[in-house]
């Protein structure tokens, strides 16, 4: 396992060198503005093709982007002729072979069938603001049954030539894992679980990126505590109500070096930051690591990612992440664990796309901690068939098989893989 000083050396070198911008969700607003089909950028929405990746690299614009601006006679004003908005909606029905088990009591609830509609409703918007600045955001109006709340996830400004250089910058809220494989463009309902387990999804910060010969280089800083934590500031004397989006004083640094090796694209990713320790205090009704403490603990990650294309219809991709969590549970112990995934997308025809996704994680040193983090261990195989009624409307059939053996309760609490989680999902996914 890598040592912390080695990771800091790698990231320090990246800082000297200075990601592709995270690929966006399916955005019909671009099709409207430029009067082109969704297939220009997507091999099968939301998966991007080569042109779509180039469009993202070009700060989400074509050379004629000004043709879609209002003629105001003011060279310092660029406004889209129509509001640049789009929507995405998903609805599913799901049958599961699973159980929900209470961590403390072991009480079991059968999980059989569920109507999950609406599963998600999003509003998306993006447009160029100047020759070099673009904005992008989306807001979720309903997700996973959470009606009545609005959550903003991706939301950022990007500048593709900072101070006239060849260095780009993005500032805002984004997924750190987008440096490797954007979760929002996957064809499966099943997630890239290693990213969620490692805690490198949504966060707030900045990324600098450039290209050096055959290499894509990126380095970034984020708060390191996701997008839900903040601290209210009330200054003495005059009461100033404000919020710090970071609930501690540290920042996490991360970076990626990527390039092509023949027909294969590969990348090396590194992350170094901190996270709060897991609490296991029974007296305070915090069981099996279900709460967070106030102690800052070091978190380091090294990742390798690979992807390529076979012929004109088959895309493949693979991710490996080695994680080191120092003092996460016991202050004097280091916890190492591994996670990753492998996937194949086959675009059979304009109507059909097929996907296979294999998720794997070994809980490693977290395995016998009698905490919920034993549940990091997983092994699943997911098959997804997508039928496109239209370019932007598809039906989804997905079957997930849990390949990991069930385990018996081994400690004080009901943790670990106590129940299999197979499911069948059917539904619709549309962007308009």
mmCIF file of N, CA, C and O in Angstrom, residues 110-145:
data_model
loop_
_atom_site.group_PDB
_atom_site.id
_atom_site.type_symbol
_atom_site.label_atom_id
_atom_site.label_comp_id
_atom_site.label_asym_id
_atom_site.label_seq_id
_atom_site.Cartn_x
_atom_site.Cartn_y
_atom_site.Cartn_z
ATOM 1 N N UNK A 110 -39.054 -7.145 5.077
ATOM 2 C CA UNK A 110 -38.952 -7.665 3.714
ATOM 3 C C UNK A 110 -39.101 -6.525 2.709
ATOM 4 O O UNK A 110 -39.928 -5.637 2.881
ATOM 5 N N UNK A 111 -38.287 -6.567 1.668
ATOM 6 C CA UNK A 111 -38.338 -5.568 0.598
ATOM 7 C C UNK A 111 -38.663 -6.310 -0.693
ATOM 8 O O UNK A 111 -37.817 -7.042 -1.219
ATOM 9 N N UNK A 112 -39.889 -6.142 -1.189
ATOM 10 C CA UNK A 112 -40.332 -6.939 -2.334
ATOM 11 C C UNK A 112 -40.538 -6.093 -3.588
ATOM 12 O O UNK A 112 -39.755 -6.160 -4.518
ATOM 13 N N UNK A 113 -41.627 -5.313 -3.605
ATOM 14 C CA UNK A 113 -41.952 -4.531 -4.799
ATOM 15 C C UNK A 113 -42.116 -3.069 -4.436
ATOM 16 O O UNK A 113 -42.467 -2.732 -3.304
ATOM 17 N N UNK A 114 -41.877 -2.213 -5.418
ATOM 18 C CA UNK A 114 -41.931 -0.782 -5.145
ATOM 19 C C UNK A 114 -42.179 -0.029 -6.447
ATOM 20 O O UNK A 114 -41.511 -0.284 -7.464
ATOM 21 N N UNK A 115 -43.126 0.905 -6.425
ATOM 22 C CA UNK A 115 -43.314 1.835 -7.545
ATOM 23 C C UNK A 115 -42.493 3.088 -7.251
ATOM 24 O O UNK A 115 -42.779 3.820 -6.301
ATOM 25 N N UNK A 116 -41.463 3.326 -8.037
ATOM 26 C CA UNK A 116 -40.538 4.436 -7.815
ATOM 27 C C UNK A 116 -40.725 5.484 -8.910
ATOM 28 O O UNK A 116 -39.882 5.654 -9.792
ATOM 29 N N UNK A 117 -41.848 6.154 -8.848
ATOM 30 C CA UNK A 117 -42.152 7.151 -9.867
ATOM 31 C C UNK A 117 -42.923 8.311 -9.239
ATOM 32 O O UNK A 117 -43.928 8.078 -8.551
ATOM 33 N N UNK A 118 -42.418 9.552 -9.375
ATOM 34 C CA UNK A 118 -41.182 9.875 -10.093
ATOM 35 C C UNK A 118 -39.959 9.526 -9.265
ATOM 36 O O UNK A 118 -39.917 9.816 -8.068
ATOM 37 N N UNK A 119 -38.992 8.895 -9.897
ATOM 38 C CA UNK A 119 -37.740 8.630 -9.215
ATOM 39 C C UNK A 119 -36.856 9.868 -9.226
ATOM 40 O O UNK A 119 -36.153 10.149 -8.275
ATOM 41 N N UNK A 120 -36.941 10.608 -10.309
ATOM 42 C CA UNK A 120 -36.100 11.790 -10.443
ATOM 43 C C UNK A 120 -36.737 12.766 -11.421
ATOM 44 O O UNK A 120 -37.259 12.363 -12.459
ATOM 45 N N UNK A 121 -36.718 14.057 -11.084
ATOM 46 C CA UNK A 121 -37.099 15.140 -11.987
ATOM 47 C C UNK A 121 -36.031 16.222 -11.872
ATOM 48 O O UNK A 121 -35.774 16.730 -10.784
ATOM 49 N N UNK A 122 -35.396 16.539 -12.989
ATOM 50 C CA UNK A 122 -34.293 17.508 -12.997
ATOM 51 C C UNK A 122 -34.581 18.660 -13.942
ATOM 52 O O UNK A 122 -35.173 18.476 -15.001
ATOM 53 N N UNK A 123 -34.131 19.831 -13.544
ATOM 54 C CA UNK A 123 -34.047 20.973 -14.451
ATOM 55 C C UNK A 123 -32.574 21.244 -14.692
ATOM 56 O O UNK A 123 -31.784 21.347 -13.744
ATOM 57 N N UNK A 124 -32.198 21.352 -15.968
ATOM 58 C CA UNK A 124 -30.808 21.568 -16.339
ATOM 59 C C UNK A 124 -30.678 22.832 -17.167
ATOM 60 O O UNK A 124 -31.590 23.182 -17.940
ATOM 61 N N UNK A 125 -29.537 23.512 -17.034
ATOM 62 C CA UNK A 125 -29.307 24.716 -17.814
ATOM 63 C C UNK A 125 -27.811 24.905 -18.042
ATOM 64 O O UNK A 125 -27.003 24.625 -17.147
ATOM 65 N N UNK A 126 -27.457 25.370 -19.242
ATOM 66 C CA UNK A 126 -26.070 25.674 -19.553
ATOM 67 C C UNK A 126 -26.018 26.572 -20.777
ATOM 68 O O UNK A 126 -26.836 26.433 -21.681
ATOM 69 N N UNK A 127 -25.070 27.492 -20.787
ATOM 70 C CA UNK A 127 -24.894 28.379 -21.938
ATOM 71 C C UNK A 127 -23.567 29.117 -21.812
ATOM 72 O O UNK A 127 -23.073 29.349 -20.707
ATOM 73 N N UNK A 128 -22.972 29.517 -22.941
ATOM 74 C CA UNK A 128 -21.794 30.387 -22.899
ATOM 75 C C UNK A 128 -22.194 31.771 -22.398
ATOM 76 O O UNK A 128 -23.253 32.286 -22.743
ATOM 77 N N UNK A 129 -21.334 32.366 -21.597
ATOM 78 C CA UNK A 129 -21.555 33.719 -21.098
ATOM 79 C C UNK A 129 -20.609 34.723 -21.736
ATOM 80 O O UNK A 129 -20.876 35.928 -21.704
ATOM 81 N N UNK A 130 -19.501 34.226 -22.266
ATOM 82 C CA UNK A 130 -18.522 35.077 -22.942
ATOM 83 C C UNK A 130 -17.690 34.187 -23.849
ATOM 84 O O UNK A 130 -17.981 32.999 -24.010
ATOM 85 N N UNK A 131 -16.634 34.734 -24.413
ATOM 86 C CA UNK A 131 -15.777 33.946 -25.293
ATOM 87 C C UNK A 131 -15.139 32.776 -24.563
ATOM 88 O O UNK A 131 -14.784 31.777 -25.173
ATOM 89 N N UNK A 132 -14.984 32.883 -23.254
ATOM 90 C CA UNK A 132 -14.263 31.851 -22.516
ATOM 91 C C UNK A 132 -15.002 31.312 -21.300
ATOM 92 O O UNK A 132 -14.540 30.348 -20.694
ATOM 93 N N UNK A 133 -16.118 31.887 -20.924
ATOM 94 C CA UNK A 133 -16.813 31.479 -19.704
ATOM 95 C C UNK A 133 -18.137 30.799 -20.038
ATOM 96 O O UNK A 133 -18.920 31.302 -20.852
ATOM 97 N N UNK A 134 -18.367 29.664 -19.389
ATOM 98 C CA UNK A 134 -19.617 28.921 -19.535
ATOM 99 C C UNK A 134 -20.131 28.565 -18.142
ATOM 100 O O UNK A 134 -19.338 28.375 -17.217
ATOM 101 N N UNK A 135 -21.460 28.495 -18.001
ATOM 102 C CA UNK A 135 -22.024 28.016 -16.742
ATOM 103 C C UNK A 135 -22.797 26.732 -16.998
ATOM 104 O O UNK A 135 -23.225 26.439 -18.115
ATOM 105 N N UNK A 136 -22.980 25.961 -15.947
ATOM 106 C CA UNK A 136 -23.773 24.731 -16.024
ATOM 107 C C UNK A 136 -24.343 24.439 -14.636
ATOM 108 O O UNK A 136 -23.659 24.604 -13.627
ATOM 109 N N UNK A 137 -25.608 24.037 -14.592
ATOM 110 C CA UNK A 137 -26.163 23.579 -13.315
ATOM 111 C C UNK A 137 -27.370 22.698 -13.573
ATOM 112 O O UNK A 137 -27.979 22.730 -14.647
ATOM 113 N N UNK A 138 -27.702 21.902 -12.570
ATOM 114 C CA UNK A 138 -29.002 21.230 -12.579
ATOM 115 C C UNK A 138 -29.533 21.149 -11.157
ATOM 116 O O UNK A 138 -28.783 21.070 -10.190
ATOM 117 N N UNK A 139 -30.840 21.222 -11.070
ATOM 118 C CA UNK A 139 -31.532 21.143 -9.790
ATOM 119 C C UNK A 139 -32.506 19.974 -9.831
ATOM 120 O O UNK A 139 -33.181 19.750 -10.841
ATOM 121 N N UNK A 140 -32.574 19.236 -8.746
ATOM 122 C CA UNK A 140 -33.456 18.080 -8.637
ATOM 123 C C UNK A 140 -34.685 18.473 -7.828
ATOM 124 O O UNK A 140 -34.573 18.919 -6.688
ATOM 125 N N UNK A 141 -35.859 18.308 -8.433
ATOM 126 C CA UNK A 141 -37.107 18.660 -7.759
ATOM 127 C C UNK A 141 -37.693 17.480 -6.989
ATOM 128 O O UNK A 141 -38.479 17.665 -6.063
ATOM 129 N N UNK A 142 -37.344 16.284 -7.405
ATOM 130 C CA UNK A 142 -37.794 15.086 -6.694
ATOM 131 C C UNK A 142 -36.795 13.990 -6.986
ATOM 132 O O UNK A 142 -36.336 13.827 -8.115
ATOM 133 N N UNK A 143 -36.408 13.264 -5.951
ATOM 134 C CA UNK A 143 -35.486 12.146 -6.150
ATOM 135 C C UNK A 143 -35.680 11.130 -5.042
ATOM 136 O O UNK A 143 -35.735 11.482 -3.867
ATOM 137 N N UNK A 144 -35.819 9.868 -5.440
ATOM 138 C CA UNK A 144 -35.908 8.759 -4.489
ATOM 139 C C UNK A 144 -36.997 8.983 -3.449
ATOM 140 O O UNK A 144 -36.825 8.689 -2.262
ATOM 141 N N UNK A 145 -38.112 9.537 -3.891
ATOM 142 C CA UNK A 145 -39.236 9.730 -2.992
ATOM 143 C C UNK A 145 -39.176 10.996 -2.180
ATOM 144 O O UNK A 145 -40.073 11.267 -1.382
#
